[in-house]
Tab-separated table of C-alpha atoms in Angstrom:
chain	number	residue	atom	x	y	z
A	1	MET	CA	173.436	93.565	71.529
A	2	ILE	CA	171.825	96.483	69.814
A	3	LYS	CA	173.522	99.448	68.235
A	4	VAL	CA	172.000	103.011	68.688
A	5	TYR	CA	173.040	105.777	66.339
A	6	PHE	CA	172.502	109.540	66.927
A	7	PHE	CA	172.320	112.254	64.201
A	8	GLY	CA	172.316	115.975	63.695
A	9	ARG	CA	171.943	118.285	66.695
A	10	LEU	CA	171.381	115.354	69.035
A	11	ARG	CA	174.684	113.640	68.001
A	12	GLU	CA	176.462	116.993	68.647
A	13	THR	CA	174.771	117.593	72.027
A	14	LEU	CA	175.565	114.016	73.227
A	15	ASN	CA	179.101	114.222	71.643
A	16	THR	CA	178.418	110.576	70.485
A	17	SER	CA	177.732	109.090	67.088
A	18	SER	CA	176.782	105.620	68.311
A	19	ILE	CA	176.570	103.370	71.348
A	20	ASP	CA	176.303	99.618	71.906
A	21	ILE	CA	173.961	98.161	74.478
A	22	SER	CA	174.622	94.571	75.558
A	23	ASP	CA	172.238	93.927	78.328
A	24	LEU	CA	168.683	94.073	76.805
A	25	SER	CA	166.918	92.344	79.706
A	26	GLU	CA	164.931	95.442	80.819
A	27	LEU	CA	164.684	96.989	77.426
A	28	ALA	CA	161.592	95.587	75.613
A	29	THR	CA	160.743	98.724	73.538
A	30	VAL	CA	162.501	101.560	71.893
A	31	ASP	CA	161.065	103.993	74.484
A	32	LYS	CA	162.608	101.869	77.290
A	33	VAL	CA	166.008	102.271	75.489
A	34	ARG	CA	165.498	105.949	75.327
A	35	ILE	CA	164.586	106.178	79.060
A	36	HIS	CA	167.580	103.961	79.897
A	37	LEU	CA	170.020	106.079	77.961
A	38	SER	CA	168.527	109.333	79.420
A	39	LYS	CA	169.183	108.033	82.953
A	40	SER	CA	172.563	106.533	82.434
A	41	TYR	CA	174.894	109.341	81.300
A	42	GLY	CA	174.071	112.477	83.222
A	43	PRO	CA	171.985	115.582	82.903
A	44	ILE	CA	172.971	116.402	79.318
A	45	TRP	CA	171.658	113.072	78.007
A	46	GLU	CA	168.595	113.328	80.247
A	47	GLU	CA	167.596	116.571	78.814
A	48	ALA	CA	168.491	115.878	75.193
A	49	LEU	CA	166.708	112.475	75.192
A	50	ASN	CA	163.603	113.717	76.815
A	51	GLN	CA	162.760	116.239	74.041
A	52	SER	CA	159.306	115.580	72.750
A	53	ASN	CA	160.152	115.904	69.018
A	54	ILE	CA	162.815	113.154	68.923
A	55	VAL	CA	162.353	110.712	66.022
A	56	ILE	CA	163.203	107.020	66.510
A	57	SER	CA	164.033	104.420	63.851
A	58	VAL	CA	164.557	100.689	64.038
A	59	ASN	CA	166.481	99.004	61.304
A	60	GLN	CA	166.230	102.300	59.300
A	61	VAL	CA	162.470	102.607	59.455
A	62	VAL	CA	160.773	105.370	61.580
A	63	VAL	CA	158.759	103.718	64.306
A	64	SER	CA	156.478	104.665	67.262
A	65	ALA	CA	157.737	104.660	70.939
A	66	ASP	CA	156.061	101.389	71.837
A	67	THR	CA	157.901	99.348	69.067
A	68	ALA	CA	159.468	96.179	70.461
A	69	ILE	CA	163.220	95.641	69.876
A	70	GLN	CA	165.213	92.455	69.315
A	71	ASP	CA	168.780	91.461	69.625
A	72	GLY	CA	170.679	92.702	66.617
A	73	ASP	CA	168.510	95.670	65.859
A	74	GLU	CA	169.953	98.958	64.668
A	75	LEU	CA	168.222	101.920	66.461
A	76	ALA	CA	168.629	105.632	65.793
A	77	PHE	CA	167.490	108.739	67.660
A	78	PHE	CA	167.438	112.049	65.710
A	79	PRO	CA	165.760	115.407	65.514
A	80	PRO	CA	163.014	116.089	62.828
A	81	MET	CA	164.510	115.941	59.306
A	82	THR	CA	165.406	119.201	57.412
A	83	GLY	CA	166.533	118.064	54.044
A	84	GLY	CA	165.787	119.264	50.555
B	1	MET	CA	157.617	99.730	33.812
B	2	SER	CA	158.843	102.683	35.712
B	3	SER	CA	162.482	103.280	36.668
B	4	MET	CA	164.015	105.234	39.476
B	5	ILE	CA	167.504	106.513	40.271
B	6	VAL	CA	168.473	107.885	43.690
B	7	ARG	CA	171.899	109.306	44.169
B	8	LEU	CA	173.585	110.959	47.285
B	9	GLN	CA	176.835	112.747	46.506
B	10	GLU	CA	179.252	115.383	47.820
B	11	GLU	CA	180.028	116.607	44.325
B	12	ARG	CA	178.226	119.507	42.543
B	13	PHE	CA	175.759	118.519	39.858
B	14	ASP	CA	174.634	120.088	36.664
B	15	PRO	CA	170.648	120.246	36.480
B	16	GLY	CA	170.791	120.512	32.618
B	17	SER	CA	172.765	117.386	32.088
B	18	LEU	CA	170.636	115.457	34.653
B	19	GLN	CA	167.546	116.362	32.707
B	20	SER	CA	169.060	115.296	29.460
B	21	THR	CA	170.173	111.947	30.876
B	22	LEU	CA	166.713	111.384	32.334
B	23	PHE	CA	164.970	112.177	29.070
B	24	ASP	CA	167.401	109.974	27.062
B	25	GLU	CA	166.456	106.995	29.176
B	26	THR	CA	162.777	107.311	28.355
B	27	ASN	CA	160.756	106.491	25.228
B	28	ARG	CA	157.157	107.383	25.845
B	29	THR	CA	157.642	110.633	27.759
B	30	GLY	CA	155.689	113.706	26.745
B	31	GLY	CA	156.370	115.834	29.872
B	32	LEU	CA	159.323	116.080	32.091
B	33	VAL	CA	159.134	118.200	35.317
B	34	THR	CA	162.202	119.034	37.280
B	35	PHE	CA	162.924	120.822	40.560
B	36	THR	CA	166.265	122.228	41.685
B	37	GLY	CA	166.786	123.308	45.337
B	38	TYR	CA	169.617	125.800	45.994
B	39	VAL	CA	171.444	126.967	49.121
B	40	ARG	CA	170.091	130.470	49.938
B	41	ALA	CA	172.631	133.242	50.143
B	42	THR	CA	171.316	134.330	53.563
B	43	ASP	CA	169.784	132.749	56.704
B	44	ALA	CA	166.195	133.286	57.830
B	45	LYS	CA	167.227	136.611	59.462
B	46	GLY	CA	168.954	137.888	56.258
B	47	ILE	CA	172.495	137.334	57.502
B	48	PRO	CA	174.919	136.226	54.764
B	49	LEU	CA	175.476	132.486	54.837
B	50	LYS	CA	179.066	131.256	54.896
B	51	SER	CA	178.281	127.514	54.422
B	52	LEU	CA	175.653	124.822	54.869
B	53	PHE	CA	176.453	121.366	56.199
B	54	LEU	CA	174.152	118.468	55.197
B	55	GLU	CA	174.288	115.419	57.457
B	56	HIS	CA	172.488	112.193	56.493
B	57	TYR	CA	171.913	108.659	57.713
B	58	PRO	CA	173.799	106.408	55.203
B	59	GLY	CA	171.512	103.553	53.991
B	60	MET	CA	168.292	104.843	55.558
B	61	THR	CA	168.372	108.104	53.548
B	62	GLU	CA	168.508	106.218	50.170
B	63	LYS	CA	165.878	103.735	51.328
B	64	SER	CA	163.529	106.594	52.522
B	65	ILE	CA	163.794	108.401	49.187
B	66	LYS	CA	163.089	105.169	47.294
B	67	GLY	CA	160.104	104.573	49.498
B	68	ILE	CA	158.768	108.091	48.732
B	69	ILE	CA	159.158	107.505	45.008
B	70	LYS	CA	157.400	104.208	45.200
B	71	GLU	CA	154.430	105.870	46.883
B	72	ALA	CA	154.425	108.465	44.168
B	73	LEU	CA	154.427	105.589	41.444
B	74	ASP	CA	151.326	104.139	43.129
B	75	ARG	CA	149.620	107.477	42.596
B	76	TRP	CA	150.533	108.603	39.087
B	77	ASP	CA	151.590	107.080	35.783
B	78	ILE	CA	155.332	107.879	35.710
B	79	GLU	CA	157.961	106.567	33.258
B	80	SER	CA	161.123	107.558	35.201
B	81	THR	CA	162.033	109.473	38.319
B	82	CYS	CA	165.479	110.651	39.464
B	83	VAL	CA	166.617	112.263	42.828
B	84	VAL	CA	170.005	113.590	43.417
B	85	HIS	CA	170.797	115.067	46.808
B	86	ARG	CA	174.021	116.469	47.975
B	87	VAL	CA	175.565	115.855	51.405
B	88	GLY	CA	178.549	117.393	53.218
B	89	LEU	CA	179.703	120.923	52.988
B	90	LEU	CA	177.880	123.290	50.551
B	91	LEU	CA	178.318	126.953	49.787
B	92	PRO	CA	175.716	129.678	49.161
B	93	ARG	CA	173.848	129.330	45.764
B	94	ASP	CA	175.096	125.757	45.383
B	95	PRO	CA	172.461	123.248	44.108
B	96	ILE	CA	171.466	120.905	46.872
B	97	VAL	CA	168.740	118.709	45.437
B	98	TRP	CA	167.379	117.718	42.045
B	99	VAL	CA	164.134	115.947	41.367
B	100	GLY	CA	163.065	114.964	37.809
B	101	SER	CA	159.980	113.051	36.862
B	102	ALA	CA	159.109	111.968	33.330
B	103	ALA	CA	155.664	110.899	32.241
B	104	THR	CA	153.477	110.474	29.159
B	105	HIS	CA	151.286	113.406	30.401
B	106	ARG	CA	152.389	116.570	32.239
B	107	GLY	CA	149.869	116.285	35.076
B	108	ASP	CA	151.440	113.114	36.372
B	109	ALA	CA	154.905	114.552	36.025
B	110	PHE	CA	153.985	117.740	37.970
B	111	ASN	CA	152.344	115.875	40.678
B	112	CYS	CA	155.087	113.298	41.096
B	113	CYS	CA	157.874	115.935	41.282
B	114	GLU	CA	156.067	118.091	43.863
B	115	PHE	CA	155.068	115.046	45.963
B	116	VAL	CA	158.592	113.607	46.055
B	117	MET	CA	160.029	117.008	47.012
B	118	ASP	CA	157.450	117.579	49.744
B	119	TYR	CA	157.933	114.234	51.309
B	120	LEU	CA	161.750	114.361	50.972
B	121	LYS	CA	161.812	117.533	53.141
B	122	THR	CA	160.203	115.897	56.126
B	123	LYS	CA	160.529	112.104	55.743
B	124	ALA	CA	164.129	111.567	54.420
B	125	PRO	CA	166.867	111.669	57.148
B	126	PHE	CA	168.824	114.812	56.290
B	127	TRP	CA	169.794	117.525	58.765
B	128	LYS	CA	171.078	121.034	57.829
B	129	LYS	CA	173.521	123.120	59.810
B	130	GLU	CA	174.243	126.624	58.647
B	131	GLU	CA	177.191	128.842	59.434
B	132	THR	CA	177.140	132.721	59.406
B	133	GLU	CA	179.263	135.295	60.997
B	134	GLU	CA	177.120	134.913	64.071
B	135	GLY	CA	178.068	131.257	64.459
B	136	VAL	CA	176.892	127.799	63.635
B	137	ARG	CA	173.223	126.658	64.001
B	138	TRP	CA	171.201	123.485	63.242
B	139	ILE	CA	168.103	124.450	61.266
B	140	ASP	CA	164.786	123.612	62.861
B	141	SER	CA	162.070	121.826	60.865
B	142	LEU	CA	159.203	124.100	59.609
B	143	ALA	CA	155.548	123.572	60.390
B	144	SER	CA	154.763	124.679	56.795
B	145	ASP	CA	156.590	121.549	55.561
B	146	GLY	CA	154.242	119.394	57.527
B	147	ASP	CA	151.263	121.308	56.164
B	148	ARG	CA	152.338	120.414	52.578
B	149	ILE	CA	152.421	116.770	53.482
B	150	ALA	CA	148.936	116.941	55.060
B	151	ARG	CA	147.619	118.351	51.788
B	152	TRP	CA	148.785	115.188	49.902
B	153	ASP	CA	147.363	112.920	52.583
B	154	ALA	CA	144.009	114.606	52.155
B	155	SER	CA	143.980	114.243	48.333
């Protein structure tokens, strides 16, 4: 199982803070997880998760789309950061 | 040996006492540079701000800031660095962020403080949402913040 967190505008648009995914058989990379989620929960998720500027992290480190995932990983999808 | 302190908090902070505390913990410092970021009184269009909400990613935010400080320590000779960043609901003119860097020589302290602040704006997971009488709006990242990072990468 992996856990996927959402933050900022994305969390609000999806109305979801986190989601668990149990079946990882077809989900080798973070981008495959993004595509899977964008196709599973209707047009709002599809549009939100297909924005080109989404940042993805694995185990709290920002990664590229082709990064492989493993059972137990903590993923997060979020918009570009605006701190400071 | 260089020390670093990273703190996220909802409570207001006092820049003056943070500076005194940072200086008291040093013994070879000849220059201490600090930066305080405040909530502006208006949004980008000049409309008075009611509040600013700061969301973060618990765990990753602290880790990211520590990583940024470590990069700065590889570049400059720093005795101590401290970052305090507020989260949650803030009001106009509240202090948001404080960065202090103490070094034997001022050049290192100036560079470290500016580097940490520039990277923090685009690499540490925080998201701002502002409220005015026109409603609530998530703030978009600025291209100019990315330009400031590119400047450090080139140096």
